[in-house]
């Protein structure tokens, strides 16, 4: 489990990049502004990714949180909010 | 025999079909979470029966018709591992003619038989999606296929469960998760004990006898198996020919 106090935006991006390898997404394509749709992820992929991020950070990502997630930046915002960083 | 690292959660497993399913899944090497709402003695007996056969089981108390009860149930089950097999079996009956049916008699049956199955499934899905494997088996009823006077609430709940089965199966099919339903006919359990004289009822069955809970459990175990990976969204009647 990570220390929430030290987590940065770049850290979360790295975790997302790492987890997206399991979805056969090119690491270089995973940028903040990239939409998950453009990365080839569907809604169920997003649910799967959210479980992996939950496990990485020890947080709960709710249904309503996921509804606001379209881009990698959106996902980072959710994680940082859950960690009390925004 | 499973080699997967997960748990089979059976709701309403203190007796009847639920207990038989729990025993059968344990014999297929699944650690089993034995859910119950109020019959602690029955649930403990189910656990003891599994353990005496060399299986692994844990009590998972919780009323699956409520959000808190589902969390309580999963808390106990997930202490052993992720729920990769879910058998939605918990059910109640409040039989009466529609013209006489009170609001709470309708609500109770829908909440436990249908809402409970949906929310227990929803709770399981994230882990199943993450594991890219899962089995959900809903215990419906032939009454959800053909109706029965005095059971509009039960029939609606069980028909709803069949619709849920079919839609959910399509949503998660690509993730290695199957969702199927069993439609038992007349099975002698505490849920059906006041339906009439079972000797007389047996004569009306095409097979000439009542269906055993273990026969329903065998069908549940098949849907939960690796072998049934290409079968999803289906309803299997284990009804002694009632719907033939």
PDB file of N, CA, C and O in Angstrom, chain B residues 160-190:
ATOM      1  N   UNK B 160     -38.469 -12.432 -12.976  1.00  0.00           N
ATOM      2  CA  UNK B 160     -37.512 -11.327 -13.005  1.00  0.00           C
ATOM      3  C   UNK B 160     -36.087 -11.835 -12.923  1.00  0.00           C
ATOM      4  O   UNK B 160     -35.186 -11.329 -13.602  1.00  0.00           O
ATOM      5  N   UNK B 161     -35.897 -12.841 -12.110  1.00  0.00           N
ATOM      6  CA  UNK B 161     -34.558 -13.428 -11.938  1.00  0.00           C
ATOM      7  C   UNK B 161     -34.081 -14.050 -13.260  1.00  0.00           C
ATOM      8  O   UNK B 161     -32.897 -13.984 -13.596  1.00  0.00           O
ATOM      9  N   UNK B 162     -34.994 -14.613 -14.001  1.00  0.00           N
ATOM     10  CA  UNK B 162     -34.632 -15.201 -15.301  1.00  0.00           C
ATOM     11  C   UNK B 162     -34.245 -14.085 -16.285  1.00  0.00           C
ATOM     12  O   UNK B 162     -33.253 -14.196 -17.013  1.00  0.00           O
ATOM     13  N   UNK B 163     -34.986 -12.983 -16.279  1.00  0.00           N
ATOM     14  CA  UNK B 163     -34.646 -11.836 -17.137  1.00  0.00           C
ATOM     15  C   UNK B 163     -33.291 -11.257 -16.757  1.00  0.00           C
ATOM     16  O   UNK B 163     -32.472 -10.920 -17.620  1.00  0.00           O
ATOM     17  N   UNK B 164     -33.080 -11.151 -15.454  1.00  0.00           N
ATOM     18  CA  UNK B 164     -31.785 -10.657 -14.945  1.00  0.00           C
ATOM     19  C   UNK B 164     -30.656 -11.560 -15.443  1.00  0.00           C
ATOM     20  O   UNK B 164     -29.624 -11.085 -15.908  1.00  0.00           O
ATOM     21  N   UNK B 165     -30.877 -12.849 -15.341  1.00  0.00           N
ATOM     22  CA  UNK B 165     -29.873 -13.843 -15.764  1.00  0.00           C
ATOM     23  C   UNK B 165     -29.470 -13.611 -17.213  1.00  0.00           C
ATOM     24  O   UNK B 165     -28.283 -13.574 -17.566  1.00  0.00           O
ATOM     25  N   UNK B 166     -30.466 -13.448 -18.065  1.00  0.00           N
ATOM     26  CA  UNK B 166     -30.186 -13.328 -19.497  1.00  0.00           C
ATOM     27  C   UNK B 166     -29.465 -12.012 -19.824  1.00  0.00           C
ATOM     28  O   UNK B 166     -28.495 -11.997 -20.584  1.00  0.00           O
ATOM     29  N   UNK B 167     -29.934 -10.905 -19.250  1.00  0.00           N
ATOM     30  CA  UNK B 167     -29.300  -9.617 -19.549  1.00  0.00           C
ATOM     31  C   UNK B 167     -27.885  -9.545 -18.997  1.00  0.00           C
ATOM     32  O   UNK B 167     -26.953  -9.116 -19.682  1.00  0.00           O
ATOM     33  N   UNK B 168     -27.725  -9.966 -17.738  1.00  0.00           N
ATOM     34  CA  UNK B 168     -26.400  -9.906 -17.125  1.00  0.00           C
ATOM     35  C   UNK B 168     -25.408 -10.822 -17.851  1.00  0.00           C
ATOM     36  O   UNK B 168     -24.235 -10.478 -18.020  1.00  0.00           O
ATOM     37  N   UNK B 169     -25.901 -11.957 -18.312  1.00  0.00           N
ATOM     38  CA  UNK B 169     -24.994 -12.886 -19.010  1.00  0.00           C
ATOM     39  C   UNK B 169     -24.389 -12.220 -20.245  1.00  0.00           C
ATOM     40  O   UNK B 169     -23.209 -12.431 -20.551  1.00  0.00           O
ATOM     41  N   UNK B 170     -25.181 -11.399 -20.926  1.00  0.00           N
ATOM     42  CA  UNK B 170     -24.681 -10.725 -22.128  1.00  0.00           C
ATOM     43  C   UNK B 170     -23.685  -9.616 -21.777  1.00  0.00           C
ATOM     44  O   UNK B 170     -22.720  -9.387 -22.509  1.00  0.00           O
ATOM     45  N   UNK B 171     -23.915  -8.956 -20.640  1.00  0.00           N
ATOM     46  CA  UNK B 171     -23.007  -7.868 -20.243  1.00  0.00           C
ATOM     47  C   UNK B 171     -21.603  -8.370 -19.945  1.00  0.00           C
ATOM     48  O   UNK B 171     -20.628  -7.675 -20.205  1.00  0.00           O
ATOM     49  N   UNK B 172     -21.499  -9.554 -19.358  1.00  0.00           N
ATOM     50  CA  UNK B 172     -20.188  -9.996 -18.846  1.00  0.00           C
ATOM     51  C   UNK B 172     -19.599 -11.196 -19.587  1.00  0.00           C
ATOM     52  O   UNK B 172     -18.562 -11.723 -19.191  1.00  0.00           O
ATOM     53  N   UNK B 173     -20.252 -11.603 -20.661  1.00  0.00           N
ATOM     54  CA  UNK B 173     -19.831 -12.823 -21.365  1.00  0.00           C
ATOM     55  C   UNK B 173     -18.370 -12.779 -21.795  1.00  0.00           C
ATOM     56  O   UNK B 173     -17.647 -13.773 -21.696  1.00  0.00           O
ATOM     57  N   UNK B 174     -17.937 -11.606 -22.265  1.00  0.00           N
ATOM     58  CA  UNK B 174     -16.553 -11.521 -22.782  1.00  0.00           C
ATOM     59  C   UNK B 174     -15.509 -11.559 -21.682  1.00  0.00           C
ATOM     60  O   UNK B 174     -14.312 -11.589 -21.965  1.00  0.00           O
ATOM     61  N   UNK B 175     -15.920 -11.514 -20.446  1.00  0.00           N
ATOM     62  CA  UNK B 175     -14.977 -11.542 -19.321  1.00  0.00           C
ATOM     63  C   UNK B 175     -14.853 -12.938 -18.703  1.00  0.00           C
ATOM     64  O   UNK B 175     -14.344 -13.087 -17.607  1.00  0.00           O
ATOM     65  N   UNK B 176     -15.326 -13.959 -19.383  1.00  0.00           N
ATOM     66  CA  UNK B 176     -15.209 -15.314 -18.841  1.00  0.00           C
ATOM     67  C   UNK B 176     -16.178 -15.573 -17.701  1.00  0.00           C
ATOM     68  O   UNK B 176     -15.999 -16.517 -16.930  1.00  0.00           O
ATOM     69  N   UNK B 177     -17.178 -14.720 -17.599  1.00  0.00           N
ATOM     70  CA  UNK B 177     -18.165 -14.881 -16.517  1.00  0.00           C
ATOM     71  C   UNK B 177     -19.461 -15.416 -17.130  1.00  0.00           C
ATOM     72  O   UNK B 177     -19.959 -14.854 -18.108  1.00  0.00           O
ATOM     73  N   UNK B 178     -19.965 -16.492 -16.563  1.00  0.00           N
ATOM     74  CA  UNK B 178     -21.249 -17.005 -17.040  1.00  0.00           C
ATOM     75  C   UNK B 178     -22.322 -16.741 -15.987  1.00  0.00           C
ATOM     76  O   UNK B 178     -22.044 -16.693 -14.793  1.00  0.00           O
ATOM     77  N   UNK B 179     -23.538 -16.545 -16.478  1.00  0.00           N
ATOM     78  CA  UNK B 179     -24.678 -16.304 -15.588  1.00  0.00           C
ATOM     79  C   UNK B 179     -25.816 -17.194 -16.071  1.00  0.00           C
ATOM     80  O   UNK B 179     -26.278 -17.054 -17.211  1.00  0.00           O
ATOM     81  N   UNK B 180     -26.204 -18.120 -15.250  1.00  0.00           N
ATOM     82  CA  UNK B 180     -27.262 -19.058 -15.632  1.00  0.00           C
ATOM     83  C   UNK B 180     -28.279 -19.204 -14.509  1.00  0.00           C
ATOM     84  O   UNK B 180     -28.026 -18.787 -13.375  1.00  0.00           O
ATOM     85  N   UNK B 181     -29.397 -19.805 -14.856  1.00  0.00           N
ATOM     86  CA  UNK B 181     -30.443 -20.019 -13.849  1.00  0.00           C
ATOM     87  C   UNK B 181     -30.873 -21.478 -13.842  1.00  0.00           C
ATOM     88  O   UNK B 181     -30.848 -22.161 -14.867  1.00  0.00           O
ATOM     89  N   UNK B 182     -31.237 -21.913 -12.659  1.00  0.00           N
ATOM     90  CA  UNK B 182     -31.839 -23.228 -12.488  1.00  0.00           C
ATOM     91  C   UNK B 182     -33.304 -22.991 -12.166  1.00  0.00           C
ATOM     92  O   UNK B 182     -33.628 -22.099 -11.379  1.00  0.00           O
ATOM     93  N   UNK B 183     -34.171 -23.761 -12.763  1.00  0.00           N
ATOM     94  CA  UNK B 183     -35.596 -23.668 -12.419  1.00  0.00           C
ATOM     95  C   UNK B 183     -36.027 -25.001 -11.814  1.00  0.00           C
ATOM     96  O   UNK B 183     -36.431 -25.917 -12.539  1.00  0.00           O
ATOM     97  N   UNK B 184     -35.911 -25.119 -10.492  1.00  0.00           N
ATOM     98  CA  UNK B 184     -36.357 -26.366  -9.866  1.00  0.00           C
ATOM     99  C   UNK B 184     -37.877 -26.483  -9.917  1.00  0.00           C
ATOM    100  O   UNK B 184     -38.591 -25.482  -9.916  1.00  0.00           O
ATOM    101  N   UNK B 185     -38.336 -27.725  -9.972  1.00  0.00           N
ATOM    102  CA  UNK B 185     -39.768 -27.970  -9.841  1.00  0.00           C
ATOM    103  C   UNK B 185     -40.082 -28.208  -8.379  1.00  0.00           C
ATOM    104  O   UNK B 185     -39.594 -27.476  -7.514  1.00  0.00           O
ATOM    105  N   UNK B 186     -40.841 -29.253  -8.112  1.00  0.00           N
ATOM    106  CA  UNK B 186     -41.236 -29.518  -6.735  1.00  0.00           C
ATOM    107  C   UNK B 186     -40.116 -30.249  -6.000  1.00  0.00           C
ATOM    108  O   UNK B 186     -39.828 -31.411  -6.267  1.00  0.00           O
ATOM    109  N   UNK B 187     -39.474 -29.520  -5.087  1.00  0.00           N
ATOM    110  CA  UNK B 187     -38.401 -30.082  -4.276  1.00  0.00           C
ATOM    111  C   UNK B 187     -38.848 -30.007  -2.831  1.00  0.00           C
ATOM    112  O   UNK B 187     -39.371 -28.978  -2.397  1.00  0.00           O
ATOM    113  N   UNK B 188     -38.670 -31.082  -2.080  1.00  0.00           N
ATOM    114  CA  UNK B 188     -39.117 -31.070  -0.681  1.00  0.00           C
ATOM    115  C   UNK B 188     -38.095 -30.349   0.174  1.00  0.00           C
ATOM    116  O   UNK B 188     -37.014 -30.861   0.455  1.00  0.00           O
ATOM    117  N   UNK B 189     -38.424 -29.128   0.555  1.00  0.00           N
ATOM    118  CA  UNK B 189     -37.565 -28.337   1.442  1.00  0.00           C
ATOM    119  C   UNK B 189     -38.488 -27.642   2.441  1.00  0.00           C
ATOM    120  O   UNK B 189     -39.712 -27.718   2.328  1.00  0.00           O
ATOM    121  N   UNK B 190     -37.889 -26.944   3.389  1.00  0.00           N
ATOM    122  CA  UNK B 190     -38.734 -26.215   4.344  1.00  0.00           C
ATOM    123  C   UNK B 190     -39.533 -25.124   3.652  1.00  0.00           C
ATOM    124  O   UNK B 190     -40.573 -24.704   4.136  1.00  0.00           O
TER     125      UNK B 190
END
